[in-house]
C-alpha cells in the first residue's frame, strides 16, 4: 500500500532494507580499526605475533647477513607524556633489576645523576633487553631457539610493565655500542590491547551495535545519532533594520512596552558597553551585536537600578544573551506551546561534532578498503554493489571466508533494489525524504528478497513516482514475482502496467456511491473491445486525456516575468539554474532520482518560504541567488503528507466547510430554542461530543509492536456526538448523518447554501465526490489527502500571484480524473497563478506550457537541467528520456 514511510528521523533506507544491519556485521568482523587521533592502524597482537613480526623486520635489514648482525632493543613505555619527577619510579625499576631507560629520547643509566623537571611532560621507556641477531643465530637451531625464547621473555616483560605496550627499536647506526643514544634508528610500536600505542586511546571491542547510530554504543554523543541539532538561527531572531527598543529582536519585542525586569537589564548592559537601544541593529558594532546575541562573560555582572516604595534600589545581574536564553528555555520547558514558539527561531543544522555522520569518531576510524561505514552508506546503491564485488579482490583469505556469507546477503538485497529502479538512492537517505512510490518499491524489493512462492501480493499503485523508463523494470519485477508461482494483484492506473497484465478487472461505472461494480473483466485485449469499459477506451486510444477546452477559462494573461533560482547545488544538484515563467503551468520532469524534489521542494520551496517569512523547519539546500520574487505574492506547496494524524481531522474540518455546517445547525429553530451555539455541533469540544470517546467516534487500542487498532465507541456507536446534539435536525438529518454523507450527496443536500456549496464543489472538482465528509484523515490515501488540500486552495478566492507547488498530484487518478486535475491546474494558472508540478505522468506533461526536464540519469548521474522551455521544443530533444516517452505517446 501507499503507506507513507515512518517519519522517524532515525529510519533510513539502510535500516528499512536491512542492508545496514549486514554492513554493521561486516564492519564488526573484518573492519580495520584506526586510531581516531593519529590515524595509525590498531590491531591487537599476542606475544607470539609480536615476536614473529620482529623476526620479519630483522630479516629485511641488510646488516642481518653480516657478522655484526642487526642490533635491537626491547623497551617498555612506562610513562607517556605525563608530568612529574618520578624518582620513586626509578627506585622501583632499579630494585627490579633494570639498568637503563630512554628518557625523553635520551638513553641514561638509572644510576646516573639526573633530575626531571616536575612541571614538564616526560616519556620514560625502560630498556628491557638488548639483542644482536646475525645470520649465525639462524643457522644454529639451538641458538635460534634460545634467541626466540629470550626475545619472547623480553617482550612479555615489556608488555607487563607498561600495561600491554612494547617498543622495539632497530638501530641502523654503525658506531653504536648500546650505552649512548643512537643517531639512526627506527621505532616499532606494539600493543596487546585494543588501543593505540601512541595516543593511548583504547577502543571498545567492535560488535555490530557499535556501528549503529540508534545505540549508545555507536551514536555520536553530541546529537544522539540524529546527525543534526536544533540551533537558533540568528537571521530569524531579528529584523536588522529596526532598533532594539523598536522590537528589532523578536523574542524581546514586548519587553519594552511595560518596563519589565529584563528590559532594565538590557538597558544596563547597553550603558555598560556604551551602545544605544535606539540604533538599528545593523549599525551596532560587532562587539555590541555579539553581546546581545551570545551574552556577556559569565563572571560579568551589571548594576540594574529600580524604584521600590519610593526609594532607589539596585540589584546585580548577569546577562545571558538571546541565543543561549532560547536554547536553555527550549531545553528546560515542559510546555509544547513554548517549545513550538522557540522553534520558530530554530533550524535543524548538521551536527558539528560528527558532520551529520551520526557516529562516534572512533567508530568512523574503522575502515574496510579505505572506507568507513558512513562513507559506504553515502554511495548510491548501484555504486555500493560495485564496491561489494570489488571487496573480494582486496580481502585476505581469512577475511573472504568470514565476509562471504555477509556479502551474499547484502548483494541479494542490492540486486532487488536495483531491479525496482532504486539504484540512485543511498543507504543514508532518511526514510522521511522518500516519496510514497519509492517507499513502496523498497518494501516490494524486500518482499522479492524473501523468495516465497504461493503468496498473494496486493500492490497499491506501485508506479507512483516512476519515470516511464523505470516502469519497465517494475513490470519485469512483478512478472518475476508471478513466475515464482505467486499471484500479483495490482491496483493501478498506469497504461503500460495494464497492457502488460494477464487479466484486468475494471470497476465503475462512477465513483463512491455510483461505483462498486465490476464493469468489465478480461485480458487487456478484451477490455479494449468492451464498450462498457471507460478504461478500455483510454487503453485503445479511442479517448485521449487532456487538451480539454475549458468553458470558464478566459483567455490567458501570460506574464512576462520570470522567477530565477541560480546555483542550486544541494544533494546531487550540479550547481544549476532554473527559470520559471510566472503565470504558467510548469512541469518539472525527469527519471526517479534526477533531483526534482531536491530542486523544487528542498531548495526553491524553502527559499520562497523564507522570503515570505513562513515557519521553516529546515533551511534550503545551498544556492547562490534568487530573482523575480517581487512578482509572487505567496507560496503554497501541496504534497502527499496526511491532512491530520488523528480521526478528528477529516475533509469537512480541513476545508473549513464544517464551520458553515455547524452554524447552519445552530440557526435551526430547535437549536435556538435550546440555546445551542455552533460549538454544540463540534466533536472537538465539550458540549455536543460524546465524552466516552472524546468525539473521535473510535477508541484507539495500542498494540505494542503492531499498528494501533481503532474500535467503534460503544456509547455513541461511532457517531461522535451525544444524544442532545443528535436531536437537532436540518432537513431531516442530524449532524452525524451529514458527516456520513459523500461529497456528491452533500452537494445536493446543501444546494441552497452558497458558502458550503462552494467548498464542496471544489472537493467534487478534484475528483473526490466519493469520499465522506467525516472520513477520518488516517484512512485517506496520500493522493486523496493531497487532493483535499488542493480543493481547499481552490475554494479560496485568489486574485492571482500565488505560486503553487504540486508534488506528483496524479497519484491514484484514473484517466477520467486526470482530465479534471488538468482542468483545475489550467484554471489556477488562468487566474494569474503559477503552478509548478513535479510529475512523471505523460498526460499531464503533454498539457504543460513549460517543461523543465532533469537528468540525464538518477543519483550521481543526475542533477542537471537537460531541457527547459516550452513543451513543443522538448519533443525535438534527443537526450531526454521524457521526450522519448512523450514521442511514443503521440505516435
JSON list of C-alpha atoms in Angstrom, two decimals, residues 29-155:
[
{"chain": "A", "resi": 29, "resn": "UNK", "atom": "CA", "xyz": [34.02, -8.76, 11.80]},
{"chain": "A", "resi": 30, "resn": "UNK", "atom": "CA", "xyz": [36.53, -7.62, 9.18]},
{"chain": "A", "resi": 31, "resn": "UNK", "atom": "CA", "xyz": [36.85, -3.87, 9.74]},
{"chain": "A", "resi": 32, "resn": "UNK", "atom": "CA", "xyz": [40.33, -2.43, 10.37]},
{"chain": "A", "resi": 33, "resn": "UNK", "atom": "CA", "xyz": [40.25, -0.05, 13.32]},
{"chain": "A", "resi": 34, "resn": "UNK", "atom": "CA", "xyz": [42.48, 3.02, 13.25]},
{"chain": "A", "resi": 35, "resn": "UNK", "atom": "CA", "xyz": [43.35, 5.48, 15.96]},
{"chain": "A", "resi": 36, "resn": "UNK", "atom": "CA", "xyz": [40.88, 8.41, 15.74]},
{"chain": "A", "resi": 37, "resn": "UNK", "atom": "CA", "xyz": [43.69, 10.85, 16.71]},
{"chain": "A", "resi": 38, "resn": "UNK", "atom": "CA", "xyz": [46.82, 9.87, 14.77]},
{"chain": "A", "resi": 39, "resn": "UNK", "atom": "CA", "xyz": [45.23, 7.58, 12.19]},
{"chain": "A", "resi": 40, "resn": "UNK", "atom": "CA", "xyz": [47.58, 4.60, 12.57]},
{"chain": "A", "resi": 41, "resn": "UNK", "atom": "CA", "xyz": [46.06, 1.17, 12.34]},
{"chain": "A", "resi": 42, "resn": "UNK", "atom": "CA", "xyz": [45.27, -0.55, 15.61]},
{"chain": "A", "resi": 43, "resn": "UNK", "atom": "CA", "xyz": [45.47, -4.28, 15.94]},
{"chain": "A", "resi": 44, "resn": "UNK", "atom": "CA", "xyz": [45.53, -6.44, 18.99]},
{"chain": "A", "resi": 45, "resn": "UNK", "atom": "CA", "xyz": [48.66, -8.59, 18.93]},
{"chain": "A", "resi": 46, "resn": "UNK", "atom": "CA", "xyz": [49.63, -11.58, 21.04]},
{"chain": "A", "resi": 47, "resn": "UNK", "atom": "CA", "xyz": [53.22, -12.03, 22.23]},
{"chain": "A", "resi": 48, "resn": "UNK", "atom": "CA", "xyz": [53.80, -14.67, 19.54]},
{"chain": "A", "resi": 49, "resn": "UNK", "atom": "CA", "xyz": [52.55, -12.35, 16.81]},
{"chain": "A", "resi": 50, "resn": "UNK", "atom": "CA", "xyz": [54.79, -9.55, 18.10]},
{"chain": "A", "resi": 51, "resn": "UNK", "atom": "CA", "xyz": [57.85, -11.83, 18.15]},
{"chain": "A", "resi": 52, "resn": "UNK", "atom": "CA", "xyz": [57.23, -13.10, 14.61]},
{"chain": "A", "resi": 53, "resn": "UNK", "atom": "CA", "xyz": [56.76, -9.52, 13.37]},
{"chain": "A", "resi": 54, "resn": "UNK", "atom": "CA", "xyz": [60.12, -8.60, 14.92]},
{"chain": "A", "resi": 55, "resn": "UNK", "atom": "CA", "xyz": [61.74, -11.56, 13.12]},
{"chain": "A", "resi": 56, "resn": "UNK", "atom": "CA", "xyz": [60.32, -10.35, 9.81]},
{"chain": "A", "resi": 57, "resn": "UNK", "atom": "CA", "xyz": [61.68, -6.85, 10.45]},
{"chain": "A", "resi": 58, "resn": "UNK", "atom": "CA", "xyz": [65.11, -8.17, 11.33]},
{"chain": "A", "resi": 59, "resn": "UNK", "atom": "CA", "xyz": [65.36, -10.39, 8.25]},
{"chain": "A", "resi": 60, "resn": "UNK", "atom": "CA", "xyz": [64.71, -7.41, 5.98]},
{"chain": "A", "resi": 61, "resn": "UNK", "atom": "CA", "xyz": [67.71, -5.49, 7.38]},
{"chain": "A", "resi": 62, "resn": "UNK", "atom": "CA", "xyz": [70.87, -5.59, 5.17]},
{"chain": "A", "resi": 63, "resn": "UNK", "atom": "CA", "xyz": [73.08, -5.91, 8.31]},
{"chain": "A", "resi": 64, "resn": "UNK", "atom": "CA", "xyz": [71.47, -9.26, 9.04]},
{"chain": "A", "resi": 65, "resn": "UNK", "atom": "CA", "xyz": [73.73, -11.16, 6.63]},
{"chain": "A", "resi": 66, "resn": "UNK", "atom": "CA", "xyz": [76.99, -9.73, 8.12]},
{"chain": "A", "resi": 67, "resn": "UNK", "atom": "CA", "xyz": [78.94, -10.80, 11.14]},
{"chain": "A", "resi": 68, "resn": "UNK", "atom": "CA", "xyz": [77.95, -7.64, 13.03]},
{"chain": "A", "resi": 69, "resn": "UNK", "atom": "CA", "xyz": [74.30, -8.60, 12.83]},
{"chain": "A", "resi": 70, "resn": "UNK", "atom": "CA", "xyz": [71.24, -6.45, 13.48]},
{"chain": "A", "resi": 71, "resn": "UNK", "atom": "CA", "xyz": [71.05, -4.69, 16.84]},
{"chain": "A", "resi": 72, "resn": "UNK", "atom": "CA", "xyz": [67.73, -4.18, 18.52]},
{"chain": "A", "resi": 73, "resn": "UNK", "atom": "CA", "xyz": [66.39, -3.06, 21.87]},
{"chain": "A", "resi": 74, "resn": "UNK", "atom": "CA", "xyz": [63.15, -4.02, 23.52]},
{"chain": "A", "resi": 75, "resn": "UNK", "atom": "CA", "xyz": [61.70, -1.15, 25.54]},
{"chain": "A", "resi": 76, "resn": "UNK", "atom": "CA", "xyz": [58.67, -0.77, 27.74]},
{"chain": "A", "resi": 77, "resn": "UNK", "atom": "CA", "xyz": [56.92, 2.65, 27.62]},
{"chain": "A", "resi": 78, "resn": "UNK", "atom": "CA", "xyz": [56.02, 3.06, 31.31]},
{"chain": "A", "resi": 79, "resn": "UNK", "atom": "CA", "xyz": [55.26, 6.80, 31.18]},
{"chain": "A", "resi": 80, "resn": "UNK", "atom": "CA", "xyz": [53.71, 8.58, 28.21]},
{"chain": "A", "resi": 81, "resn": "UNK", "atom": "CA", "xyz": [53.58, 12.38, 28.17]},
{"chain": "A", "resi": 82, "resn": "UNK", "atom": "CA", "xyz": [52.83, 12.88, 31.89]},
{"chain": "A", "resi": 83, "resn": "UNK", "atom": "CA", "xyz": [54.24, 15.46, 34.30]},
{"chain": "A", "resi": 84, "resn": "UNK", "atom": "CA", "xyz": [56.28, 14.57, 37.39]},
{"chain": "A", "resi": 85, "resn": "UNK", "atom": "CA", "xyz": [59.81, 13.88, 38.61]},
{"chain": "A", "resi": 86, "resn": "UNK", "atom": "CA", "xyz": [59.34, 10.08, 39.00]},
{"chain": "A", "resi": 87, "resn": "UNK", "atom": "CA", "xyz": [62.18, 9.49, 41.46]},
{"chain": "A", "resi": 88, "resn": "UNK", "atom": "CA", "xyz": [60.25, 6.68, 43.22]},
{"chain": "A", "resi": 89, "resn": "UNK", "atom": "CA", "xyz": [59.52, 5.02, 39.85]},
{"chain": "A", "resi": 90, "resn": "UNK", "atom": "CA", "xyz": [63.27, 4.91, 39.12]},
{"chain": "A", "resi": 91, "resn": "UNK", "atom": "CA", "xyz": [63.97, 3.41, 42.57]},
{"chain": "A", "resi": 92, "resn": "UNK", "atom": "CA", "xyz": [61.35, 0.78, 41.91]},
{"chain": "A", "resi": 93, "resn": "UNK", "atom": "CA", "xyz": [62.77, -0.07, 38.45]},
{"chain": "A", "resi": 94, "resn": "UNK", "atom": "CA", "xyz": [66.31, -0.42, 39.88]},
{"chain": "A", "resi": 95, "resn": "UNK", "atom": "CA", "xyz": [65.00, -2.83, 42.52]},
{"chain": "A", "resi": 96, "resn": "UNK", "atom": "CA", "xyz": [63.54, -4.94, 39.69]},
{"chain": "A", "resi": 97, "resn": "UNK", "atom": "CA", "xyz": [67.00, -5.12, 38.11]},
{"chain": "A", "resi": 98, "resn": "UNK", "atom": "CA", "xyz": [66.64, -2.70, 35.22]},
{"chain": "A", "resi": 99, "resn": "UNK", "atom": "CA", "xyz": [69.75, -0.69, 34.40]},
{"chain": "A", "resi": 100, "resn": "UNK", "atom": "CA", "xyz": [68.89, 1.77, 31.66]},
{"chain": "A", "resi": 101, "resn": "UNK", "atom": "CA", "xyz": [65.96, 3.77, 30.36]},
{"chain": "A", "resi": 102, "resn": "UNK", "atom": "CA", "xyz": [65.31, 6.05, 27.41]},
{"chain": "A", "resi": 103, "resn": "UNK", "atom": "CA", "xyz": [64.09, 9.26, 28.98]},
{"chain": "A", "resi": 104, "resn": "UNK", "atom": "CA", "xyz": [62.62, 11.91, 26.64]},
{"chain": "A", "resi": 105, "resn": "UNK", "atom": "CA", "xyz": [64.52, 10.26, 23.78]},
{"chain": "A", "resi": 106, "resn": "UNK", "atom": "CA", "xyz": [67.91, 10.07, 25.55]},
{"chain": "A", "resi": 107, "resn": "UNK", "atom": "CA", "xyz": [69.37, 6.81, 26.92]},
{"chain": "A", "resi": 108, "resn": "UNK", "atom": "CA", "xyz": [70.51, 7.18, 30.56]},
{"chain": "A", "resi": 109, "resn": "UNK", "atom": "CA", "xyz": [71.74, 4.76, 33.20]},
{"chain": "A", "resi": 110, "resn": "UNK", "atom": "CA", "xyz": [69.34, 4.62, 36.14]},
{"chain": "A", "resi": 111, "resn": "UNK", "atom": "CA", "xyz": [72.36, 5.17, 38.45]},
{"chain": "A", "resi": 112, "resn": "UNK", "atom": "CA", "xyz": [73.37, 8.37, 36.66]},
{"chain": "A", "resi": 113, "resn": "UNK", "atom": "CA", "xyz": [72.74, 11.64, 38.39]},
{"chain": "A", "resi": 114, "resn": "UNK", "atom": "CA", "xyz": [69.87, 13.44, 36.64]},
{"chain": "A", "resi": 115, "resn": "UNK", "atom": "CA", "xyz": [66.70, 15.22, 37.72]},
{"chain": "A", "resi": 116, "resn": "UNK", "atom": "CA", "xyz": [63.47, 15.57, 35.78]},
{"chain": "A", "resi": 117, "resn": "UNK", "atom": "CA", "xyz": [61.67, 18.90, 35.86]},
{"chain": "A", "resi": 118, "resn": "UNK", "atom": "CA", "xyz": [58.44, 18.30, 37.70]},
{"chain": "A", "resi": 119, "resn": "UNK", "atom": "CA", "xyz": [56.29, 20.59, 35.58]},
{"chain": "A", "resi": 120, "resn": "UNK", "atom": "CA", "xyz": [57.34, 19.19, 32.19]},
{"chain": "A", "resi": 121, "resn": "UNK", "atom": "CA", "xyz": [55.75, 16.22, 30.44]},
{"chain": "A", "resi": 122, "resn": "UNK", "atom": "CA", "xyz": [58.01, 13.20, 30.18]},
{"chain": "A", "resi": 123, "resn": "UNK", "atom": "CA", "xyz": [58.31, 9.98, 28.20]},
{"chain": "A", "resi": 124, "resn": "UNK", "atom": "CA", "xyz": [60.05, 7.17, 30.06]},
{"chain": "A", "resi": 125, "resn": "UNK", "atom": "CA", "xyz": [60.81, 3.88, 28.33]},
{"chain": "A", "resi": 126, "resn": "UNK", "atom": "CA", "xyz": [62.67, 1.19, 30.27]},
{"chain": "A", "resi": 127, "resn": "UNK", "atom": "CA", "xyz": [65.20, -0.81, 28.27]},
{"chain": "A", "resi": 128, "resn": "UNK", "atom": "CA", "xyz": [64.25, -4.41, 28.94]},
{"chain": "A", "resi": 129, "resn": "UNK", "atom": "CA", "xyz": [66.83, -6.18, 26.77]},
{"chain": "A", "resi": 130, "resn": "UNK", "atom": "CA", "xyz": [69.41, -5.61, 24.05]},
{"chain": "A", "resi": 131, "resn": "UNK", "atom": "CA", "xyz": [69.98, -8.16, 21.32]},
{"chain": "A", "resi": 132, "resn": "UNK", "atom": "CA", "xyz": [72.31, -8.71, 18.37]},
{"chain": "A", "resi": 133, "resn": "UNK", "atom": "CA", "xyz": [70.94, -11.00, 15.67]},
{"chain": "A", "resi": 134, "resn": "UNK", "atom": "CA", "xyz": [73.26, -12.23, 12.93]},
{"chain": "A", "resi": 135, "resn": "UNK", "atom": "CA", "xyz": [72.96, -14.90, 10.30]},
{"chain": "A", "resi": 136, "resn": "UNK", "atom": "CA", "xyz": [74.79, -17.30, 12.63]},
{"chain": "A", "resi": 137, "resn": "UNK", "atom": "CA", "xyz": [71.87, -17.33, 15.01]},
{"chain": "A", "resi": 138, "resn": "UNK", "atom": "CA", "xyz": [69.64, -18.52, 12.21]},
{"chain": "A", "resi": 139, "resn": "UNK", "atom": "CA", "xyz": [71.93, -21.33, 11.09]},
{"chain": "A", "resi": 140, "resn": "UNK", "atom": "CA", "xyz": [72.30, -22.90, 14.53]},
{"chain": "A", "resi": 141, "resn": "UNK", "atom": "CA", "xyz": [68.96, -24.41, 15.57]},
{"chain": "A", "resi": 142, "resn": "UNK", "atom": "CA", "xyz": [69.74, -24.28, 19.29]},
{"chain": "A", "resi": 143, "resn": "UNK", "atom": "CA", "xyz": [70.92, -20.66, 19.15]},
{"chain": "A", "resi": 144, "resn": "UNK", "atom": "CA", "xyz": [67.81, -19.70, 17.27]},
{"chain": "A", "resi": 145, "resn": "UNK", "atom": "CA", "xyz": [65.59, -21.37, 19.88]},
{"chain": "A", "resi": 146, "resn": "UNK", "atom": "CA", "xyz": [67.46, -19.63, 22.71]},
{"chain": "A", "resi": 147, "resn": "UNK", "atom": "CA", "xyz": [67.20, -16.30, 20.96]},
{"chain": "A", "resi": 148, "resn": "UNK", "atom": "CA", "xyz": [63.46, -16.69, 20.36]},
{"chain": "A", "resi": 149, "resn": "UNK", "atom": "CA", "xyz": [62.75, -17.60, 23.96]},
{"chain": "A", "resi": 150, "resn": "UNK", "atom": "CA", "xyz": [64.86, -14.64, 25.20]},
{"chain": "A", "resi": 151, "resn": "UNK", "atom": "CA", "xyz": [63.03, -12.30, 22.86]},
{"chain": "A", "resi": 152, "resn": "UNK", "atom": "CA", "xyz": [59.67, -13.68, 23.97]},
{"chain": "A", "resi": 153, "resn": "UNK", "atom": "CA", "xyz": [60.56, -13.16, 27.64]},
{"chain": "A", "resi": 154, "resn": "UNK", "atom": "CA", "xyz": [61.74, -9.60, 26.97]},
{"chain": "A", "resi": 155, "resn": "UNK", "atom": "CA", "xyz": [58.57, -8.75, 25.06]}
]
